Tab-separated table of C-alpha atoms in Angstrom:
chain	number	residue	atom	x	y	z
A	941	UNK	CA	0.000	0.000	0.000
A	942	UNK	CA	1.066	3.518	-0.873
A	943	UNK	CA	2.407	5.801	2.135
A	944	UNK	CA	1.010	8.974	1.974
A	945	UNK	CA	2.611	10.789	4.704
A	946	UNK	CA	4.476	13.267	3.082
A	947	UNK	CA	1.025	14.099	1.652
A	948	UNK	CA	-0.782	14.347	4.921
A	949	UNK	CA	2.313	16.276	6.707
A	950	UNK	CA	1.654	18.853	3.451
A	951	UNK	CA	-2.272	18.767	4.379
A	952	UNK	CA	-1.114	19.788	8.059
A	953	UNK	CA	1.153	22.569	6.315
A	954	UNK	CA	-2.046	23.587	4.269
A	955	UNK	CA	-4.608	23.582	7.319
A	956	UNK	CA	-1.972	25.541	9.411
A	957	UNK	CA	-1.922	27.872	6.873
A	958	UNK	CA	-5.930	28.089	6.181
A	959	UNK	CA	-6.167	28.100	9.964
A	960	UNK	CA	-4.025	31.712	10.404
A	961	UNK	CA	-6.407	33.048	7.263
A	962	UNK	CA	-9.899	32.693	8.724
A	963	UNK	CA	-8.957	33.128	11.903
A	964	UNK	CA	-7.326	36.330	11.638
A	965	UNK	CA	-10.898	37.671	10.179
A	966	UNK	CA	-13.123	35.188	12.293
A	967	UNK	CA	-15.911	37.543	14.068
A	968	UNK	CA	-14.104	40.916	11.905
A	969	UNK	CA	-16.969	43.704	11.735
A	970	UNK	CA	-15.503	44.541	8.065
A	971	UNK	CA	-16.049	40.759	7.015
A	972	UNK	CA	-17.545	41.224	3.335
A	973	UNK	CA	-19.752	38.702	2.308
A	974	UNK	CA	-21.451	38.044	-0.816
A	975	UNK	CA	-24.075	35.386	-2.166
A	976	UNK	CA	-23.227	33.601	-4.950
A	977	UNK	CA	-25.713	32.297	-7.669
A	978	UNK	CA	-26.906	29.148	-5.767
A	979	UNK	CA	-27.450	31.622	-2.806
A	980	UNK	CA	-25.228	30.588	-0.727
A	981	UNK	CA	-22.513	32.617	0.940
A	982	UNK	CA	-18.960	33.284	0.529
A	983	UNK	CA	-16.616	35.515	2.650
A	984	UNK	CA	-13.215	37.224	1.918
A	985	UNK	CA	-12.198	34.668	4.384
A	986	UNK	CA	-13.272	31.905	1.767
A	987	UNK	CA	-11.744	33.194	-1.128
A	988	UNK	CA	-8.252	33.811	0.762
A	989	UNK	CA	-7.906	30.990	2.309
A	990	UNK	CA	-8.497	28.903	-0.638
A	991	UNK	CA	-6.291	31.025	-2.965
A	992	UNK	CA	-3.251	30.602	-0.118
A	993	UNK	CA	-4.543	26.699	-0.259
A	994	UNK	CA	-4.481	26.651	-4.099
A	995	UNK	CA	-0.724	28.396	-4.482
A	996	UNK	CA	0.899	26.025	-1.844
A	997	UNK	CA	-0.132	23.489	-3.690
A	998	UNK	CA	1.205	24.679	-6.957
A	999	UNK	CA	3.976	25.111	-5.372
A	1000	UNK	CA	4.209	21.828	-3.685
A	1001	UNK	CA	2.492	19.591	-5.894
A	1002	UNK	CA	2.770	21.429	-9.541
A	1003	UNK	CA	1.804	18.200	-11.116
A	1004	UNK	CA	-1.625	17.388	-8.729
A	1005	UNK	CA	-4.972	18.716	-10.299
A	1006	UNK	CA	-6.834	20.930	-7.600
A	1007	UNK	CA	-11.047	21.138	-7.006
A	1008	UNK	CA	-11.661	23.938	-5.132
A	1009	UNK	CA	-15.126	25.125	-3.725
A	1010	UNK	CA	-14.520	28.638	-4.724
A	1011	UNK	CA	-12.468	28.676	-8.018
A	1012	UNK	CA	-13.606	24.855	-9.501
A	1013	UNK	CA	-10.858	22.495	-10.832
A	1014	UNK	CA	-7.304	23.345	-12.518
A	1015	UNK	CA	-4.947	20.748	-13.941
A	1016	UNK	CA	-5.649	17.269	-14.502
A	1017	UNK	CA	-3.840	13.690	-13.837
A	1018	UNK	CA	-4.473	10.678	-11.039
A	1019	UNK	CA	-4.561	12.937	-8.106
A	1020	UNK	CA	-6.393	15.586	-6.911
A	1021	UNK	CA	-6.933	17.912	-4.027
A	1022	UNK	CA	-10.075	18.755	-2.993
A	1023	UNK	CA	-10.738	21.881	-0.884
A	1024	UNK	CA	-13.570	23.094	0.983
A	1025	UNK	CA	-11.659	26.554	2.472
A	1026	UNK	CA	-14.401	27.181	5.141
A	1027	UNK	CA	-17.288	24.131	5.388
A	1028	UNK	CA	-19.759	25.943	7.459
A	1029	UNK	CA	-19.749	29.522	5.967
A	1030	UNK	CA	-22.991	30.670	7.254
A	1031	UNK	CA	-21.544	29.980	10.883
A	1032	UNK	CA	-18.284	32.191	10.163
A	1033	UNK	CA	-20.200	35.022	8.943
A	1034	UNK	CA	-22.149	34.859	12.130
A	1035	UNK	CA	-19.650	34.201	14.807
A	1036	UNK	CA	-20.452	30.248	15.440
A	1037	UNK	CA	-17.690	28.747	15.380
A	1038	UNK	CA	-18.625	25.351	14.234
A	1039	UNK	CA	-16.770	25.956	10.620
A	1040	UNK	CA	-13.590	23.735	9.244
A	1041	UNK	CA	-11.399	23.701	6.494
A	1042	UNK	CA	-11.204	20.546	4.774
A	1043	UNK	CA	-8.470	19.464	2.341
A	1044	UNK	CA	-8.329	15.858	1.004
A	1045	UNK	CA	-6.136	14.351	-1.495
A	1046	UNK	CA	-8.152	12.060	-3.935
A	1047	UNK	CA	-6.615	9.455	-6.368
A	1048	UNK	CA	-7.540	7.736	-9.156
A	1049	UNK	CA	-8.831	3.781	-8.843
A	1050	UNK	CA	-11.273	1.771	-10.440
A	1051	UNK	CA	-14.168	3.023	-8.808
A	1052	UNK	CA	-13.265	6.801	-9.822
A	1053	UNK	CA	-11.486	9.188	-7.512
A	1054	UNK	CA	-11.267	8.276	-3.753
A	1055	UNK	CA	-9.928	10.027	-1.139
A	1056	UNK	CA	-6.529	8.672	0.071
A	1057	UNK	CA	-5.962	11.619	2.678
A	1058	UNK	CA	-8.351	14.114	4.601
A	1059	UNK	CA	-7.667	17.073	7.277
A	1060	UNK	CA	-10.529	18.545	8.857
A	1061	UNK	CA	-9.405	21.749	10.691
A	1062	UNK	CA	-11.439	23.481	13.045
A	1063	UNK	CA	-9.570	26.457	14.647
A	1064	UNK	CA	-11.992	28.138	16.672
A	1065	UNK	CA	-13.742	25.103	18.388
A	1066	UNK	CA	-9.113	24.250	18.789
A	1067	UNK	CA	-9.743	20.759	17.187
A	1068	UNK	CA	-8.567	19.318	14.258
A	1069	UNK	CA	-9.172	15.145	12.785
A	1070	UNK	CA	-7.235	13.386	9.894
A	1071	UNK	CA	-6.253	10.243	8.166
A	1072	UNK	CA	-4.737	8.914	5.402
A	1073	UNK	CA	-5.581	5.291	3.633
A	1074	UNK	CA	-4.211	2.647	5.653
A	1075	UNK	CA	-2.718	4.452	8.282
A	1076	UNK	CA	-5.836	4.894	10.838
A	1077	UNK	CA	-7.574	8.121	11.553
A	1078	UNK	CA	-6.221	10.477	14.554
A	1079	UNK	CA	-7.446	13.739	16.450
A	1080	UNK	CA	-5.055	16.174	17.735
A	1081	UNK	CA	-3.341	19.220	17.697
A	1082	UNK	CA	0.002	17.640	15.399
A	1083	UNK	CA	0.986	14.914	13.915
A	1084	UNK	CA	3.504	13.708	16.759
A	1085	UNK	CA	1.038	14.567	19.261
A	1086	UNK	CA	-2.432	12.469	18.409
A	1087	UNK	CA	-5.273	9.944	19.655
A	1088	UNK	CA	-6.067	7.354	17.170
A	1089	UNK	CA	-9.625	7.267	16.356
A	1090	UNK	CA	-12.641	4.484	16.787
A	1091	UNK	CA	-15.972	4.332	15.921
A	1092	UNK	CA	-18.906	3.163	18.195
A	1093	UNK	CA	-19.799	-0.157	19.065
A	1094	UNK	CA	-23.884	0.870	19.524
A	1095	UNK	CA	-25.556	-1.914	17.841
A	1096	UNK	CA	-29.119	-1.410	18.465
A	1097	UNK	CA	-31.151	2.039	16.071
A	1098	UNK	CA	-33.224	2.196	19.149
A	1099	UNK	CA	-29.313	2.983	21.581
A	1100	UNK	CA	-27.777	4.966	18.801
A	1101	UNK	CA	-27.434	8.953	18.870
A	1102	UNK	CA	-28.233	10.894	15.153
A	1103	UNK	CA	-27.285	13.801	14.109
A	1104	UNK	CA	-28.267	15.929	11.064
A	1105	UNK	CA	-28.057	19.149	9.635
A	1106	UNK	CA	-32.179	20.604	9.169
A	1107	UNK	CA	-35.042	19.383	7.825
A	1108	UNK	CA	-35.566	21.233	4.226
A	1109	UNK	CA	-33.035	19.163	1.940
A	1110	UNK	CA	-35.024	16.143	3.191
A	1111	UNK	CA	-38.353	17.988	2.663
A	1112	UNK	CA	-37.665	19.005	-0.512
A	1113	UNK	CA	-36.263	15.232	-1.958
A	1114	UNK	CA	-39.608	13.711	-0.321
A	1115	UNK	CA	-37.453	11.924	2.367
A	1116	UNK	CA	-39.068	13.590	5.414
A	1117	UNK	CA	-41.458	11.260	6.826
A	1118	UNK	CA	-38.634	8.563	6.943
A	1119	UNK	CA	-36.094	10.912	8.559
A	1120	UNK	CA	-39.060	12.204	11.033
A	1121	UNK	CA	-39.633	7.845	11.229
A	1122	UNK	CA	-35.684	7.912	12.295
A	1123	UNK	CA	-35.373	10.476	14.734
A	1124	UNK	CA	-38.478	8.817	16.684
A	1125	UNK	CA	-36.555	5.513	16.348
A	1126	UNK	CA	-33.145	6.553	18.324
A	1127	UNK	CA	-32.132	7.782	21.585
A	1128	UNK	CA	-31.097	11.013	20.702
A	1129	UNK	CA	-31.046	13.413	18.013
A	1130	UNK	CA	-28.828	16.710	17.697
A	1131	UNK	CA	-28.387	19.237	15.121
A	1132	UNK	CA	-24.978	19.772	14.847
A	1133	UNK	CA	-24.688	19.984	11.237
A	1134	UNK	CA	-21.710	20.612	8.724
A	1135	UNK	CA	-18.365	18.655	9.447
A	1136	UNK	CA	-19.113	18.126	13.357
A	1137	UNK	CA	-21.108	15.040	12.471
A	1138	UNK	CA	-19.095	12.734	10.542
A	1139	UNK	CA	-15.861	13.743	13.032
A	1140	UNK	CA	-18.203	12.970	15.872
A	1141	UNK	CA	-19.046	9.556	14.488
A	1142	UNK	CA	-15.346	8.957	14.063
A	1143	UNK	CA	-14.715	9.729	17.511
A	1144	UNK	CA	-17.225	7.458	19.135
A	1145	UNK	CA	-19.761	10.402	20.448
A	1146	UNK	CA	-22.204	9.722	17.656
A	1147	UNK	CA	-23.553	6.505	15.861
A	1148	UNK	CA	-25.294	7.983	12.727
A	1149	UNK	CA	-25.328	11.200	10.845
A	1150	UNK	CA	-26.422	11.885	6.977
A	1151	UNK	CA	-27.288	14.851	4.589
A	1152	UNK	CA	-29.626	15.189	1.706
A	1153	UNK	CA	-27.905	17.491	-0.451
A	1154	UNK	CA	-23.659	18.026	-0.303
A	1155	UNK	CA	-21.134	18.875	-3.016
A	1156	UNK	CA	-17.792	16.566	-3.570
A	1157	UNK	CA	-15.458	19.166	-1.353
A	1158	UNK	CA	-18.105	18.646	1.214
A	1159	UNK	CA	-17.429	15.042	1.717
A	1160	UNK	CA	-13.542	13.843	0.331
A	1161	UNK	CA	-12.097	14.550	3.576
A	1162	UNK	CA	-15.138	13.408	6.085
A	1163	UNK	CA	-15.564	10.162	3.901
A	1164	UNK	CA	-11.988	8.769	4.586
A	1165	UNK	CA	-11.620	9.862	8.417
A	1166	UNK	CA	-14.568	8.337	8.872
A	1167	UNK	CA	-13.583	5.213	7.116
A	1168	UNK	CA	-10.548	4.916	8.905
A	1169	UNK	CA	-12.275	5.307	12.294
A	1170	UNK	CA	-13.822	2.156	10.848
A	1171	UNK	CA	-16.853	3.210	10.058
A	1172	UNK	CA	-19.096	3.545	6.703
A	1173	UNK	CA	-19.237	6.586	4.424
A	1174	UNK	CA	-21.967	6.262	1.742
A	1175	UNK	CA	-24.234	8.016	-0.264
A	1176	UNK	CA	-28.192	7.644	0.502
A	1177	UNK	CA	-27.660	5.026	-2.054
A	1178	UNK	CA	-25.340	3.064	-0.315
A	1179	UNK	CA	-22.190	3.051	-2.713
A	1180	UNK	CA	-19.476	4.197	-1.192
A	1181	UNK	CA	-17.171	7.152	-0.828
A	1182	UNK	CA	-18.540	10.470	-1.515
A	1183	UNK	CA	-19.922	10.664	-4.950
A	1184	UNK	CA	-23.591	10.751	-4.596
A	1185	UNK	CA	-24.546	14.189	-3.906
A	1186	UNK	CA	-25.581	13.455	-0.083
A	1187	UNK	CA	-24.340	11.326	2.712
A	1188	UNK	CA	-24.594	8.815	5.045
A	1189	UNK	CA	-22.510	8.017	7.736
A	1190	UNK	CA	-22.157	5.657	10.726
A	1191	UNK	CA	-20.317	3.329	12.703
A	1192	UNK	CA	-21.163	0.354	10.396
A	1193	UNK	CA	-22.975	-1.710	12.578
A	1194	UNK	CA	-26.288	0.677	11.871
A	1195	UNK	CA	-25.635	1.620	8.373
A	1196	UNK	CA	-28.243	-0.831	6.785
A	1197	UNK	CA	-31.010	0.458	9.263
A	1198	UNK	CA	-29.960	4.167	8.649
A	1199	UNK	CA	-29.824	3.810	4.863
A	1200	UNK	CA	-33.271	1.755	5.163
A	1201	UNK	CA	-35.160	4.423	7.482
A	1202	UNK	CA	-33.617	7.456	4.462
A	1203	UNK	CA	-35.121	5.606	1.768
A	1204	UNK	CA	-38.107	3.993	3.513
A	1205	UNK	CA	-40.792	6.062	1.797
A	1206	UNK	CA	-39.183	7.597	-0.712
């Protein structure tokens, strides 16, 4: 199997980088902020961190192709880096700060591009969670200084803690009634939403998260932490990895219910 650690050390170097950026202008009363076409947000923030993101990486990798959420793909080959500079925008520009950057490192297979390496940074909640293909997933604040990661061992829907992110994507794709059938189903429910989720799942904390609607840089660097925790990363259509336009993750021992109760009635 490949070692990728030279690539995750350079996704540290990235994060650290993306980490100063945001920071620096997290909670600024100058922030600007504009909506793009799909309506969505971006800040300054967004667009600096991924340009500092982007010329690292030329810099570092000239010969890796790079998706970014703000300036869409450049270059092409077998691997690719895909960047989300702030997952969680509508949190920055409000001062919550549940928002990550996440920077992944996807490679060409059989089954398409899969993510090989992921770094979810969260400066301002002081965490950060990464892994790389075969090498385990880890929380921490470096490399040398990290607690390897495990999913839960809940084996019953009825035990198991969800968490989601609202209720209109699920609404809108005629999934609600078998979320609403879910959430009456399980222990707990929270709305964390965004990255917190899927790291939470990796960690243990939660047993089951999923999303109706997500874009690619959403999901690359999620997918293979969670993986490596040993748990499953789907789409609501149970292939794997983070293709499918949504998500659905868990600690494997509940993924079959949780995909079930998603597509019960749909």
């Amino acid at each position: 199997m490949p070692d990728y650690h030279d690539d995750l050390r350079l996704a540290h170097v990235l994060a650290d980088a993306a980490d100063a950026t945001t920071m620096e202008r997290f909670k600024a009363l100058d922030l600007k902020v504009e909506t793009k076409p799909d309506m969505t947000p971006v800040s300054e923030a967004d667009k600096a961190a991924e340009e500092l993101i982007r010329g690292h990486l030329q810099r570092a990798r000239p010969r890796d192709a790079i998706l970014g959420e703000e300036y869409g793909i450049e270059g092409t080959g077998p691997r690719r880096w895909v960047v989300d500079p702030i997952d969680g925008t509508k949190n920055y520009v409000r001062g919550v700060p549940v928002w990550a950057t996440l920077i992944s490192l996807m490679e060409a297979g059989e089954g398409g591009f899969q993510p090989v390496v992921g770094v979810v940074s969260a400066p301002a909640l002081g965490r950060r969670w990464w892994a790389a293909k075969g090498a385990g997933a880890y929380t921490g604040r470096s490399l040398t200084s990290a607690t390897r990661l495990h999913v839960s061992k809940v084996e019953r829907i009825q035990d198991a803690s969800f968490a989601y992110s609202s209720l209109t994507g699920w609404e809108a794709q005629g999934r609600l009634d078998g979320f609403m059938d879910l959430t009456r189903a399980v222990w707990r429910t929270r709305g964390y939403g965004d990255f917190w989720p899927y790291m939470m799942v990796a960690e243990g904390s939660v047993d089951i998260c999923a999303e109706p609607e997500l874009s690619l840089w959403d999901m690359a660097a999620p997918a293979i932490v969670v993986q490596e925790a040993g748990g499953s990363f789907t789409g609501l259509d149970g292939q794997d990895g983070p293709h499918s336009g949504n998500a659905a993750a868990s600690n494997g021992l509940l993924h079959h219910e949780l995909l079930g109760y998603l597509n019960q009635r749909y």
